[in-house]
Amino acid sequence: MKSFAKTVVSKLSEKQAAAELERLAHEISGHDKAYYQNDAPEISDAEYDQLRKRNNDIEKRFPSLVRPDSPNLRVGAAPVDKFEKVKHRRPMLSLDNAFDDEDIVEFCNRIRRFLNLSEDAAVVVTAEPKIDGLSASLRYEGGKFVQGATRGDGEIGEDITQNLRTIRDIPLVLKSPKVPDVVEVRGEVYMSHRDFERLNARQARDNQPVFANPRNAAAGSLRQLDARITAQRPLRFFAYAWGEMSEQPADTQMGTLKQFAKWGFSVNELTVQCKSVDEILSTYSLIESKRAELGYDIDGVVYKINNLEWQERLGFVSRSPRWAIAHKFPAEKAQTVLKDIEIQVGRTGTLTPVARLSPVTVGGVVVSNATLHNEDEIDRKDIRIGDTVVVQRAGDVIPQVVSVVLEKRKPKSKKYVFPDHCPVCGSKAVRSINPKTGVPDAARRCTGAMTCPAQSVERLKHFVSRNAFDIEGLGAKQIVRFHDEGIIGEPADIFTLEERNGMDFEPLQEREGWGETSVSNLFAAIDERRTISMERFVFALGIRHIGDTIASLLARTYGTFDNLYSSLLQARDENSPARSELVSIDGIGEVVALSMVEFFSEEHNTSAVDRLLKQVVVEAAELPQSDSPVAGKTVVFTGTLEKMTRSEAKAKAESLGAKVSGSVSSKTDYVVAGPGAGSKLKKAQELNVSVLTEDEWMTLTK
Ligand code: IVH
């Protein structure tokens, strides 16, 4: 094609201008790549600016010719008030962690067991650095970047398209030849050490706050409501995973990453394949040895099963895939003085000791608090106030006190005595004895229950937390204030805040820090949550042992909150069918069942739930893949399965919306019986439950 690089802008014809814009887009993006990805600029900054200026001038003269991959689309759009929510079409998962070689051996064995492979079958994985940044999902339609989102809670993230557009490592248009209609590339946004230093120097010069580490700097830069600020921050991106894909470009992890690179993404160059545990461990050592010279932060190595069909079969548990694991680098350590031990009271009354430390930098972050776990831990390590202690911090986990430096202990130090009363309400704090084992619980608990303000405020904080009601503008800080002032005492009070505003208490809009707009935004955000999914609702109740995984299992099993509620009321009777149904749910043990029943046996709990139900509507649970013939059905597997392992069968059934139970009852829809089936098969026949062979089951769930 003829070049018009020398023609002055005012003389360009429309056709020539289009050709010039195309050339400039490619040339500028090539220079961006040289600069940002390879750290090897090929032209001077002034020459680069010339290219940018020429591009701008042409775009100004021919606005209709602005390309979807125009370099200008990286300068940042106008600020927004808040980020819109984006529902991920496929959840954004996180990773399970491995800390030592044993964990890796177990990972490979678990995969062999799950897929029923022989002990010596090769398990091929990819190994790549675990980048210490923030994950993001990028959606392309027809090859064009249309939406970018943060991970959020894994289900719903925030729309940060405009911010992501400014990152030069992220292609705005995917390079052909073959690009599927829908492509969602996921990866990590991060900042290099050099860029981080430069940014902090600039911040300091401009009297702006400096960032503690590159990860915080990347996070702070990416979540700017004004994308023009993001555009000035040197962010980068590595692609390592994907979400929805209308077509899979390869049948392996490695092949897919290679395709990503061809489409124009940066894929970490240390990514390799490993065929054995030995190869995995030597790759780990190799990457660890390069850690210091990489120029960006990594905190471990991630292994992923290379075969995508296996990935599919392995599926995921809770929020992590079974087919991947993060092998973390050892935690960083430092010494400091333990100034005090503070006791915090959690939502279920647990007294948790927290170390107040002289601030110390551990792995680039200033630490002044650390967890001491519990009473026995303090006792075992003989940790005393005034001691010099070793503190460690690994990735995003809470820092911990590892040990005491005895040589530095003061001669007059005294053994720490753990309080036996709640520091907040003064009630007795006790350690209950596990009835089965006779061993005392690790935790000492305040017996004040509803009367303990610490517990009620923690319950409320939990109620509004991210995986629960997640009310915008009503976070932990506001909850504490409203609780202390007696405005919100229990969850239902949140939903009557508006009608009580200015009646029971001074109008919010007249308080310091609140204006008309923020108050009406708060009420709108509360109203938005008057309809809530069942799993969030169950999780929000803050029942001991009921995390988000169990909450969602309960939602899928019982379908509606009414159903769960009435079953739990019946389950108070130990011999009721409702009780046996509850404990027969695969994934719910005695402890969880008992905790649920106990909660619903307390009148003050049920009345608080009833008051809340007057304010909110709990949606029926969404059953996954409701078009499957087994959706909503209860299945029991018994005998030996030959085509798949028990875990695989269970995971598959659940992914199709079936409930897997461990015992046969009149509520069972199918019993899948393999060779050697005994009492369960007999019971099924007695109760007239359909019995399927493994093959029949496979056909049904195809
Ligand atoms: S894969 C389906 N690969 O680590 C698995 N994650 O602890 C999705 N991360 O949320 C993650 N480097 O933010 C994967 N090479 C890598 C990674 C990586 C960093 C982050 C990511 C994820 C977190 C999980």
XYZ file of C-alpha atoms and ligand atoms in Angstrom:
726
model
C 0.000 0.000 0.000
C 1.194 3.491 -0.820
C 2.378 5.457 2.200
C 1.229 9.003 2.888
C 3.467 9.408 5.875
C 5.007 12.540 4.418
C 1.782 14.248 3.304
C 0.700 17.106 5.586
C -2.600 16.480 7.291
C -4.451 19.325 5.607
C -3.650 17.846 2.179
C -4.830 14.295 2.837
C -7.855 13.003 0.931
C -10.364 10.939 2.904
C -9.032 7.702 1.462
C -5.450 8.655 2.191
C -6.404 9.696 5.713
C -7.981 6.282 6.354
C -4.808 4.566 5.186
C -2.712 6.832 7.381
C -4.853 6.150 10.457
C -4.469 2.454 9.860
C -0.705 2.739 9.540
C -0.440 4.945 12.634
C -2.616 2.625 14.742
C -0.315 -0.281 13.956
C 2.873 1.660 14.308
C 1.907 3.232 17.618
C 0.722 -0.052 19.030
C 4.017 -1.645 17.937
C 5.921 1.056 19.827
C 3.647 0.624 22.836
C 4.473 -3.032 22.816
C 8.202 -2.415 22.522
C 8.020 0.035 25.395
C 5.593 -1.677 27.722
C 6.028 -5.343 27.042
C 9.661 -5.612 26.086
C 11.011 -2.594 27.921
C 12.928 -1.776 24.726
C 11.661 1.426 23.088
C 12.705 1.754 19.451
C 12.118 5.485 19.073
C 12.543 8.543 21.285
C 9.670 9.939 23.344
C 9.601 13.004 21.076
C 9.240 10.878 17.938
C 6.526 8.878 19.622
C 4.657 12.058 20.571
C 4.907 13.185 16.923
C 3.144 10.014 15.785
C 0.442 10.510 18.387
C -0.027 14.124 17.367
C -0.339 13.250 13.695
C -2.912 10.607 14.537
C -4.904 13.138 16.584
C -4.796 15.755 13.878
C -6.098 13.352 11.262
C -8.853 12.141 13.585
C -9.853 15.728 14.228
C -10.161 16.437 10.513
C -12.003 13.190 9.743
C -13.975 12.259 12.872
C -15.915 9.608 10.980
C -12.684 7.719 10.298
C -11.772 7.112 13.965
C -10.856 3.423 14.186
C -11.990 1.000 16.894
C -8.319 0.470 17.703
C -7.442 4.151 17.645
C -4.521 4.901 19.989
C -6.671 7.721 21.337
C -9.134 5.319 22.822
C -6.441 4.726 25.388
C -6.376 8.239 26.819
C -9.322 7.655 29.110
C -12.981 8.599 28.934
C -14.762 11.176 31.086
C -15.270 10.347 34.764
C -18.255 8.310 35.980
C -20.163 8.554 39.298
C -19.799 4.909 40.078
C -18.969 1.653 38.340
C -21.879 -0.334 36.951
C -22.182 -3.972 37.973
C -21.384 -6.729 35.488
C -22.580 -10.300 35.891
C -19.827 -12.653 34.771
C -21.153 -15.098 32.224
C -18.870 -17.692 33.724
C -17.789 -17.188 37.335
C -14.289 -15.827 37.935
C -12.706 -18.428 40.126
C -9.878 -18.172 42.575
C -7.210 -20.738 43.337
C -6.575 -23.248 46.042
C -3.148 -22.881 47.632
C -0.328 -25.363 48.073
C 2.494 -24.567 50.472
C 4.887 -27.485 50.127
C 5.961 -30.358 47.866
C 3.574 -32.745 49.609
C 0.615 -30.599 48.604
C 1.695 -30.870 44.975
C 1.995 -34.652 45.126
C -1.474 -34.726 46.662
C -2.808 -32.398 43.938
C -1.629 -34.772 41.207
C -2.926 -37.826 43.060
C -6.285 -36.213 43.656
C -6.586 -35.617 39.933
C -5.678 -39.227 39.183
C -8.247 -40.433 41.680
C -10.961 -38.117 40.381
C -10.387 -39.107 36.762
C -9.676 -42.715 37.675
C -6.236 -42.683 36.031
C -3.607 -45.247 36.867
C -0.998 -44.324 39.449
C 1.718 -43.847 36.851
C -0.408 -42.013 34.276
C 1.201 -38.720 33.257
C -0.620 -35.651 34.525
C 0.563 -32.828 32.265
C 0.238 -29.329 33.665
C 1.255 -25.857 32.627
C 3.329 -23.923 35.151
C 3.424 -20.142 35.169
C 4.186 -17.373 37.667
C 1.387 -16.220 39.920
C 1.296 -12.503 39.253
C 0.627 -10.297 42.265
C -1.906 -7.894 40.827
C -5.655 -7.820 40.262
C -7.620 -10.017 37.948
C -9.783 -8.637 35.167
C -12.029 -10.080 32.503
C -12.029 -8.662 28.966
C -14.894 -9.345 26.598
C -14.491 -9.144 22.823
C -17.363 -9.374 20.382
C -16.570 -9.691 16.717
C -12.934 -9.204 17.709
C -13.584 -5.810 19.339
C -13.055 -5.044 23.004
C -16.541 -4.287 24.315
C -16.441 -4.735 28.066
C -13.967 -5.183 30.879
C -14.724 -6.037 34.485
C -13.119 -6.599 37.849
C -13.477 -9.969 39.544
C -15.732 -8.621 42.315
C -17.164 -11.529 44.264
C -16.503 -13.864 41.337
C -20.128 -13.726 40.169
C -20.577 -9.988 39.802
C -17.798 -7.531 39.095
C -17.586 -3.859 38.223
C -17.548 -2.408 34.749
C -14.095 -0.852 34.299
C -14.071 -0.940 30.486
C -12.862 2.643 30.155
C -10.006 2.064 32.565
C -8.894 -1.164 30.918
C -8.916 0.494 27.508
C -6.024 2.658 28.633
C -3.739 -0.327 29.246
C -1.484 -0.705 26.269
C -0.949 -4.409 26.781
C -4.648 -4.958 26.156
C -5.529 -5.158 22.457
C -8.601 -3.119 21.507
C -9.058 -5.255 18.413
C -7.932 -8.872 18.221
C -5.539 -9.679 15.461
C -7.057 -12.106 12.992
C -7.019 -14.542 11.216
C -9.554 -16.547 13.148
C -11.279 -14.770 16.011
C -14.431 -16.366 17.501
C -17.531 -14.150 17.853
C -17.274 -14.029 21.606
C -13.975 -14.158 23.429
C -13.476 -13.418 27.119
C -9.849 -13.252 28.086
C -8.935 -13.109 31.741
C -5.686 -12.213 33.360
C -3.847 -10.006 35.780
C -3.411 -6.243 35.769
C -0.135 -5.338 37.469
C 2.569 -2.686 37.705
C 6.284 -3.259 37.166
C 8.795 -2.325 39.846
C 10.326 0.400 37.718
C 6.994 1.989 36.883
C 5.972 1.736 40.521
C 9.097 3.594 41.659
C 8.555 6.286 39.036
C 4.891 6.663 39.934
C 5.691 7.003 43.624
C 8.386 9.568 42.888
C 5.835 11.537 40.873
C 3.229 11.196 43.612
C 5.698 12.412 46.239
C 6.732 15.353 44.065
C 3.072 16.354 43.634
C 2.355 15.960 47.349
C 0.103 13.020 46.645
C 0.003 9.852 48.751
C 2.548 7.192 47.801
C 1.565 3.537 47.405
C 2.786 0.790 49.741
C 3.543 -1.691 46.977
C 3.003 -2.254 43.252
C -0.177 -4.237 43.853
C -1.818 -1.396 45.774
C -0.645 1.044 43.147
C -2.190 -1.101 40.410
C -5.443 -1.448 42.349
C -5.628 2.258 43.112
C -4.927 3.136 39.498
C -7.384 0.713 37.971
C -10.363 1.586 40.126
C -10.335 5.267 39.271
C -13.718 6.733 38.419
C -11.816 9.061 36.115
C -10.221 6.869 33.450
C -8.007 9.796 32.414
C -6.080 9.213 35.628
C -5.776 5.499 34.886
C -4.408 6.438 31.469
C -1.491 8.154 33.169
C -0.658 5.130 35.264
C 1.678 2.565 33.748
C -0.426 -0.583 34.061
C 0.234 -3.866 32.296
C -1.665 -7.073 31.695
C -0.862 -10.792 31.437
C -3.475 -13.120 29.928
C -3.758 -16.547 31.598
C -7.390 -17.712 31.593
C -10.743 -17.195 29.916
C -14.477 -16.966 30.500
C -17.124 -17.360 27.831
C -15.795 -18.414 24.410
C -18.101 -19.010 21.466
C -15.434 -21.345 20.134
C -12.438 -22.865 21.884
C -9.310 -22.055 19.876
C -7.343 -25.105 21.095
C -7.841 -28.208 23.189
C -5.083 -27.503 25.691
C -4.283 -24.729 28.155
C -0.954 -24.131 26.429
C -2.508 -24.063 22.956
C -5.084 -21.510 24.116
C -2.396 -19.270 25.613
C -0.453 -19.453 22.340
C -3.574 -18.321 20.511
C -3.996 -15.456 22.993
C -0.464 -14.340 22.159
C -1.316 -14.440 18.444
C -4.351 -12.269 19.083
C -2.048 -9.677 20.625
C -2.035 -10.412 24.364
C 1.003 -10.633 26.587
C 1.357 -14.150 27.901
C 3.968 -14.723 30.568
C 7.088 -16.035 28.900
C 7.994 -18.300 31.806
C 4.946 -20.480 31.112
C 6.026 -24.092 30.465
C 4.604 -27.608 30.431
C 5.524 -30.176 33.086
C 4.917 -33.884 32.838
C 5.775 -35.066 36.355
C 5.928 -33.898 39.937
C 9.723 -33.673 39.583
C 9.405 -31.369 36.611
C 6.809 -29.298 38.457
C 9.074 -28.872 41.472
C 12.122 -27.966 39.436
C 10.079 -25.393 37.517
C 8.966 -23.978 40.847
C 12.600 -23.601 41.948
C 13.566 -22.107 38.619
C 10.820 -19.482 38.736
C 11.585 -18.748 42.381
C 15.257 -18.209 41.522
C 14.252 -15.660 38.882
C 11.832 -13.870 41.180
C 14.156 -11.021 42.099
C 15.085 -10.170 38.522
C 11.642 -10.339 36.913
C 10.885 -6.686 37.506
C 7.355 -7.337 38.788
C 5.918 -9.041 41.864
C 4.947 -12.678 41.831
C 3.916 -14.674 44.855
C 4.016 -18.252 43.642
C 3.631 -20.574 40.681
C 0.279 -21.688 39.257
C -0.189 -25.183 37.814
C -3.103 -25.954 35.515
C -4.116 -29.241 33.918
C -3.175 -28.869 30.266
C -5.912 -31.032 28.773
C -9.097 -28.943 28.530
C -11.364 -31.959 28.398
C -9.930 -33.016 31.750
C -10.409 -29.480 33.075
C -14.041 -29.716 32.086
C -14.510 -33.068 33.801
C -12.721 -31.918 36.930
C -14.926 -28.837 37.292
C -14.702 -26.857 40.498
C -15.416 -27.023 44.210
C -16.765 -23.940 45.885
C -14.854 -21.128 44.182
C -11.723 -22.905 42.996
C -11.164 -25.210 40.060
C -10.056 -28.763 40.841
C -7.744 -28.550 37.830
C -5.473 -25.782 39.098
C -3.482 -24.910 42.177
C -1.240 -22.047 43.299
C 2.080 -23.107 44.805
C 2.923 -20.200 47.062
C 6.408 -18.932 47.849
C 7.330 -19.045 51.532
C 5.991 -16.164 53.568
C 8.183 -13.171 54.285
C 9.157 -12.621 57.902
C 10.269 -9.788 60.184
C 10.812 -9.098 63.875
C 8.990 -6.512 65.937
C 7.689 -5.805 69.442
C 4.286 -7.002 70.628
C 2.855 -3.934 72.315
C -0.465 -5.360 73.407
C -2.963 -8.152 72.944
C -6.463 -7.010 72.162
C -9.464 -9.305 72.309
C -12.020 -8.949 69.533
C -15.491 -10.435 69.780
C -16.855 -11.940 66.576
C -20.405 -12.390 65.374
C -20.756 -15.823 66.929
C -19.154 -14.629 70.164
C -15.680 -16.019 69.530
C -12.968 -14.141 71.412
C -10.083 -13.637 69.001
C -6.751 -12.332 70.250
C -5.137 -9.736 68.006
C -1.518 -8.632 68.341
C -0.872 -4.898 68.338
C 2.649 -4.481 67.007
C 5.213 -1.766 66.586
C 4.791 -1.115 62.860
C 7.229 -3.128 60.757
C 7.635 -3.679 57.013
C 7.063 -7.279 55.949
C 7.363 -8.065 52.254
C 6.849 -4.438 51.288
C 3.803 -3.779 53.476
C 3.657 -2.071 56.843
C 2.143 -4.407 59.410
C 0.878 -3.212 62.789
C -1.691 -5.909 63.612
C -1.452 -9.671 63.382
C -3.618 -12.583 64.365
C -2.736 -14.733 67.355
C -5.424 -17.308 66.450
C -6.651 -18.422 69.880
C -5.898 -19.027 73.526
C -4.072 -22.355 73.047
C -1.852 -20.868 70.376
C -0.720 -18.062 72.715
C -0.171 -20.618 75.421
C 1.761 -23.042 73.244
C 4.075 -20.343 71.916
C 4.137 -18.614 75.316
C 3.590 -15.223 73.717
C 3.770 -12.340 76.200
C 3.081 -8.629 75.949
C 6.411 -6.807 75.480
C 8.031 -9.764 73.691
C 9.940 -9.400 70.454
C 8.126 -11.632 68.003
C 8.553 -12.976 64.478
C 5.736 -11.871 62.186
C 5.029 -13.373 58.792
C 2.874 -12.353 55.910
C 2.047 -14.392 52.812
C 0.240 -12.719 49.942
C -3.140 -11.415 50.909
C -3.546 -13.477 54.072
C -3.688 -11.818 57.488
C -0.212 -11.464 59.042
C 0.542 -13.937 61.822
C 2.771 -14.052 64.875
C 4.947 -17.105 64.310
C 7.192 -17.260 67.362
C 8.843 -15.389 70.204
C 12.502 -14.331 70.129
C 13.286 -15.608 73.630
C 16.758 -14.040 73.831
C 15.095 -10.654 73.681
C 12.513 -11.333 76.396
C 12.428 -8.808 79.260
C 13.282 -10.408 82.632
C 10.086 -9.227 84.318
C 7.673 -10.364 81.632
C 4.541 -12.203 82.769
C 2.677 -15.042 81.183
C -0.396 -13.839 79.339
C -3.700 -14.706 80.966
C -6.571 -15.064 78.539
C -9.736 -13.310 79.786
C -12.633 -15.476 80.922
C -15.172 -12.693 80.512
C -16.262 -10.908 77.368
C -14.337 -7.626 77.184
C -17.368 -5.940 75.600
C -20.443 -7.047 77.549
C -18.815 -8.618 80.613
C -20.677 -11.936 80.230
C -18.814 -15.094 81.078
C -16.712 -16.440 78.197
C -16.482 -20.217 78.037
C -14.949 -22.998 75.996
C -17.550 -25.599 75.256
C -16.578 -29.238 75.173
C -17.192 -31.125 71.956
C -19.733 -33.773 73.008
C -18.307 -36.357 70.619
C -14.613 -36.029 71.380
C -14.636 -34.567 74.880
C -12.070 -32.014 73.691
C -12.637 -28.329 74.487
C -13.306 -26.048 71.516
C -10.350 -23.990 70.298
C -12.445 -20.876 70.748
C -13.646 -19.268 73.927
C -17.056 -17.709 73.402
C -18.981 -14.912 75.018
C -22.239 -16.258 76.438
C -24.002 -12.900 76.093
C -25.616 -13.817 72.727
C -28.251 -11.206 71.832
C -27.316 -9.002 74.763
C -23.693 -8.608 73.675
C -23.330 -5.464 71.569
C -20.111 -6.753 70.005
C -21.897 -9.802 68.633
C -24.835 -7.866 67.327
C -22.649 -5.317 65.559
C -20.520 -8.082 64.037
C -23.655 -9.874 62.873
C -24.826 -6.687 61.216
C -21.445 -6.162 59.565
C -21.664 -9.688 58.242
C -25.222 -9.054 57.084
C -24.140 -6.209 54.791
C -20.866 -7.819 53.683
C -19.951 -8.554 50.100
C -21.334 -12.072 49.727
C -24.386 -11.196 51.815
C -26.628 -8.134 51.264
C -23.765 -6.005 49.954
C -25.573 -2.680 50.299
C -23.745 0.144 48.593
C -22.930 2.960 50.996
C -23.679 0.818 54.051
C -20.386 -0.787 54.972
C -18.861 -1.793 58.279
C -18.068 1.805 59.228
C -21.627 3.073 58.840
C -23.054 -0.004 60.529
C -20.900 0.558 63.609
C -22.008 4.162 63.802
C -25.725 3.397 63.347
C -25.468 0.562 65.837
C -23.704 2.667 68.464
C -26.358 5.345 68.114
C -29.126 2.781 68.511
C -30.544 3.392 65.035
C -29.905 -0.121 63.736
C -30.059 -3.002 66.187
C -30.963 -5.888 63.892
C -31.128 -6.526 60.129
C -34.817 -5.584 59.752
C -33.985 -2.095 61.047
C -31.939 -1.415 57.928
C -35.072 -1.672 55.836
C -37.146 0.634 58.041
C -34.414 3.256 58.156
C -36.141 5.471 55.621
C -39.572 5.431 57.272
C -38.007 6.117 60.671
C -35.694 8.838 59.355
C -36.363 12.048 61.267
C -39.026 10.368 63.447
C -37.056 8.089 65.763
C -33.824 9.933 65.285
C -32.330 13.109 63.877
C -32.681 13.085 60.087
C -29.633 11.544 58.475
C -29.350 14.309 55.910
C -28.729 16.789 58.725
C -25.763 14.897 60.094
C -22.175 15.659 59.451
C -20.837 13.804 56.449
C -24.296 13.200 54.968
C -26.170 15.301 52.433
C -29.545 14.969 50.710
C -27.986 13.077 47.815
C -25.988 10.600 49.823
C -29.006 9.843 52.010
C -31.305 9.292 49.048
C -28.612 7.157 47.396
C -28.411 5.075 50.558
C -32.181 4.543 50.663
C -32.156 3.630 46.972
C -29.328 1.138 47.548
C -31.272 -0.412 50.442
C -34.420 -0.653 48.303
C -32.443 -2.339 45.572
C -31.724 -5.154 48.007
C -35.319 -5.750 49.051
C -35.260 -8.656 46.660
C -32.408 -11.007 47.388
C -31.231 -14.411 46.216
C -31.822 -17.274 48.604
C -28.155 -18.139 48.970
C -27.207 -14.596 49.897
C -30.077 -14.453 52.355
C -29.124 -17.701 54.096
C -25.460 -16.681 54.209
C -26.382 -13.230 55.565
C -28.113 -14.689 58.620
C -24.624 -15.344 59.954
C -25.311 -18.778 61.373
C -22.208 -20.467 62.745
C -20.548 -22.808 60.203
C -22.753 -21.593 57.332
C -20.381 -20.068 54.799
C -21.344 -19.127 51.276
C -20.749 -22.633 49.891
C -23.095 -24.301 52.385
C -25.609 -21.481 51.951
C -25.717 -22.101 48.237
C -25.977 -25.864 48.757
C -28.940 -25.297 51.072
C -30.535 -22.982 48.525
C -30.161 -25.536 45.749
C -31.470 -28.312 47.963
C -34.499 -26.612 49.467
C -35.334 -24.305 46.565
C -37.219 -21.690 48.577
C -36.543 -20.086 51.924
C -40.052 -20.986 53.128
C -39.288 -24.596 52.476
C -35.921 -24.448 54.261
C -37.418 -22.517 57.162
C -40.272 -24.931 57.787
C -37.987 -27.943 57.389
C -35.600 -26.519 59.972
C -38.419 -25.873 62.400
C -39.475 -29.488 62.012
C -35.863 -30.646 62.248
C -35.747 -29.444 65.858
C -37.242 -32.848 66.606
C -34.285 -35.210 66.420
C -36.381 -38.064 65.083
C -38.201 -36.109 62.389
C -37.879 -36.949 58.691
C -36.836 -33.324 58.181
C -33.828 -33.915 60.422
C -32.742 -37.034 58.553
C -33.225 -35.251 55.260
C -30.979 -32.419 56.457
C -28.120 -34.656 57.566
C -28.404 -36.835 54.453
C -27.495 -33.912 52.175
C -24.073 -34.632 50.798
C -21.805 -31.851 52.044
C -23.762 -31.147 55.241
C -22.381 -32.857 58.303
C -23.666 -33.186 61.853
C -21.962 -29.993 62.967
C -23.555 -27.854 60.271
C -26.948 -29.479 60.716
C -26.856 -28.963 64.469
C -25.809 -25.367 64.088
C -28.749 -24.691 61.749
C -31.206 -26.412 64.044
C -29.876 -24.573 67.092
C -30.220 -21.239 65.374
C -33.833 -21.907 64.428
C -34.622 -23.217 67.915
C -33.989 -19.803 69.434
C -37.113 -17.697 69.519
C -35.161 -14.435 69.356
C -33.543 -15.616 66.123
C -36.753 -16.737 64.435
C -38.552 -13.557 65.426
C -35.693 -11.469 64.009
C -35.898 -13.528 60.798
C -39.688 -13.024 60.693
C -39.294 -9.267 61.069
C -36.730 -9.296 58.273
C -39.002 -11.343 56.012
C -41.639 -8.617 56.330
C -39.150 -6.290 54.661
C -37.510 -8.386 51.961
C -38.446 -10.906 49.314
C -36.235 -13.965 49.071
C -36.061 -15.303 45.529
C -36.373 -19.005 44.881
C -33.003 -20.594 44.135
C -31.956 -20.751 40.529
C -31.383 -24.333 39.606
C -28.477 -24.737 37.222
C -29.271 -26.201 33.785
C -32.963 -26.622 34.481
C -33.451 -28.204 31.065
C -31.547 -31.279 32.192
C -33.836 -34.257 32.953
C -32.111 -34.670 36.309
C -32.448 -31.043 37.452
C -34.108 -30.857 40.843
C -33.991 -34.640 41.263
C -32.414 -36.412 44.213
C -29.877 -39.056 43.298
C -28.036 -41.677 45.329
C -24.956 -43.428 43.944
C -24.193 -46.875 45.296
C -21.943 -49.797 44.442
C -18.879 -49.504 42.240
C -18.989 -47.060 39.347
C -16.860 -48.048 36.375
C -16.981 -45.142 33.932
C -16.298 -42.392 36.424
C -15.301 -41.969 40.017
C -17.835 -41.270 42.731
C -16.580 -37.680 43.105
C -16.817 -37.077 39.383
C -20.335 -38.515 39.272
C -21.392 -36.327 42.170
C -19.856 -33.182 40.704
C -21.463 -33.830 37.310
C -24.890 -34.500 38.837
C -24.702 -31.305 40.875
C -23.624 -29.247 37.914
C -26.814 -30.414 36.176
C -28.901 -29.266 39.101
C -29.440 -32.632 40.799
C -29.061 -33.152 44.535
C -26.806 -35.976 45.599
C -27.775 -37.730 48.786
C -26.008 -40.383 50.810
C -29.121 -42.313 51.824
C -32.239 -43.614 50.104
C -35.646 -42.360 51.195
C -39.061 -41.876 49.636
C -37.770 -38.517 48.383
C -35.057 -40.170 46.276
C -35.735 -40.014 42.527
C -32.939 -42.207 41.226
C -30.565 -44.749 42.642
C -27.615 -45.352 40.356
C -26.381 -48.792 41.263
C -23.109 -50.349 40.176
C -21.798 -53.838 40.919
C -21.686 -54.685 44.604
C -24.653 -52.456 45.542
C -26.254 -53.717 48.746
C -28.601 -52.250 51.316
C -29.263 -48.992 49.456
C -30.317 -50.905 46.350
C -32.591 -53.081 48.467
C -34.167 -50.061 50.098
C -34.703 -48.450 46.684
C -36.534 -51.547 45.489
C -38.663 -51.603 48.632
C -39.599 -47.955 48.189
C -40.168 -48.317 44.455
C -37.471 -45.783 43.573
C -36.147 -45.932 39.973
C -32.888 -47.837 39.832
C -30.502 -47.049 36.962
C -27.340 -48.716 35.773
C -24.321 -46.496 35.309
C -24.842 -46.604 31.526
C -28.469 -45.566 31.833
C -27.403 -42.690 34.067
C -24.748 -41.623 31.535
C -27.332 -41.589 28.757
C -29.745 -39.598 30.892
C -27.142 -36.946 31.714
C -25.491 -36.697 28.328
S -5.713 -18.685 37.150
C -9.528 -20.472 36.931
N -3.261 -17.874 36.778
O -4.530 -15.415 41.608
C -8.367 -19.982 37.632
N -4.551 -16.801 38.457
O -5.554 -16.837 43.912
C -8.273 -18.525 37.654
N -3.418 -14.958 39.576
O -7.883 -14.495 41.208
C -7.003 -18.016 38.083
N -1.543 -15.099 38.461
O -6.062 -12.894 40.357
C -4.382 -17.715 37.492
N -1.089 -17.192 36.317
C -2.213 -17.056 37.008
C -2.348 -16.071 38.004
C -3.537 -15.972 38.714
C -2.200 -14.441 39.395
C -4.386 -14.475 40.577
C -5.778 -14.232 40.063
C -6.680 -15.106 40.879
C -5.848 -15.351 42.094
C -6.232 -16.650 42.734
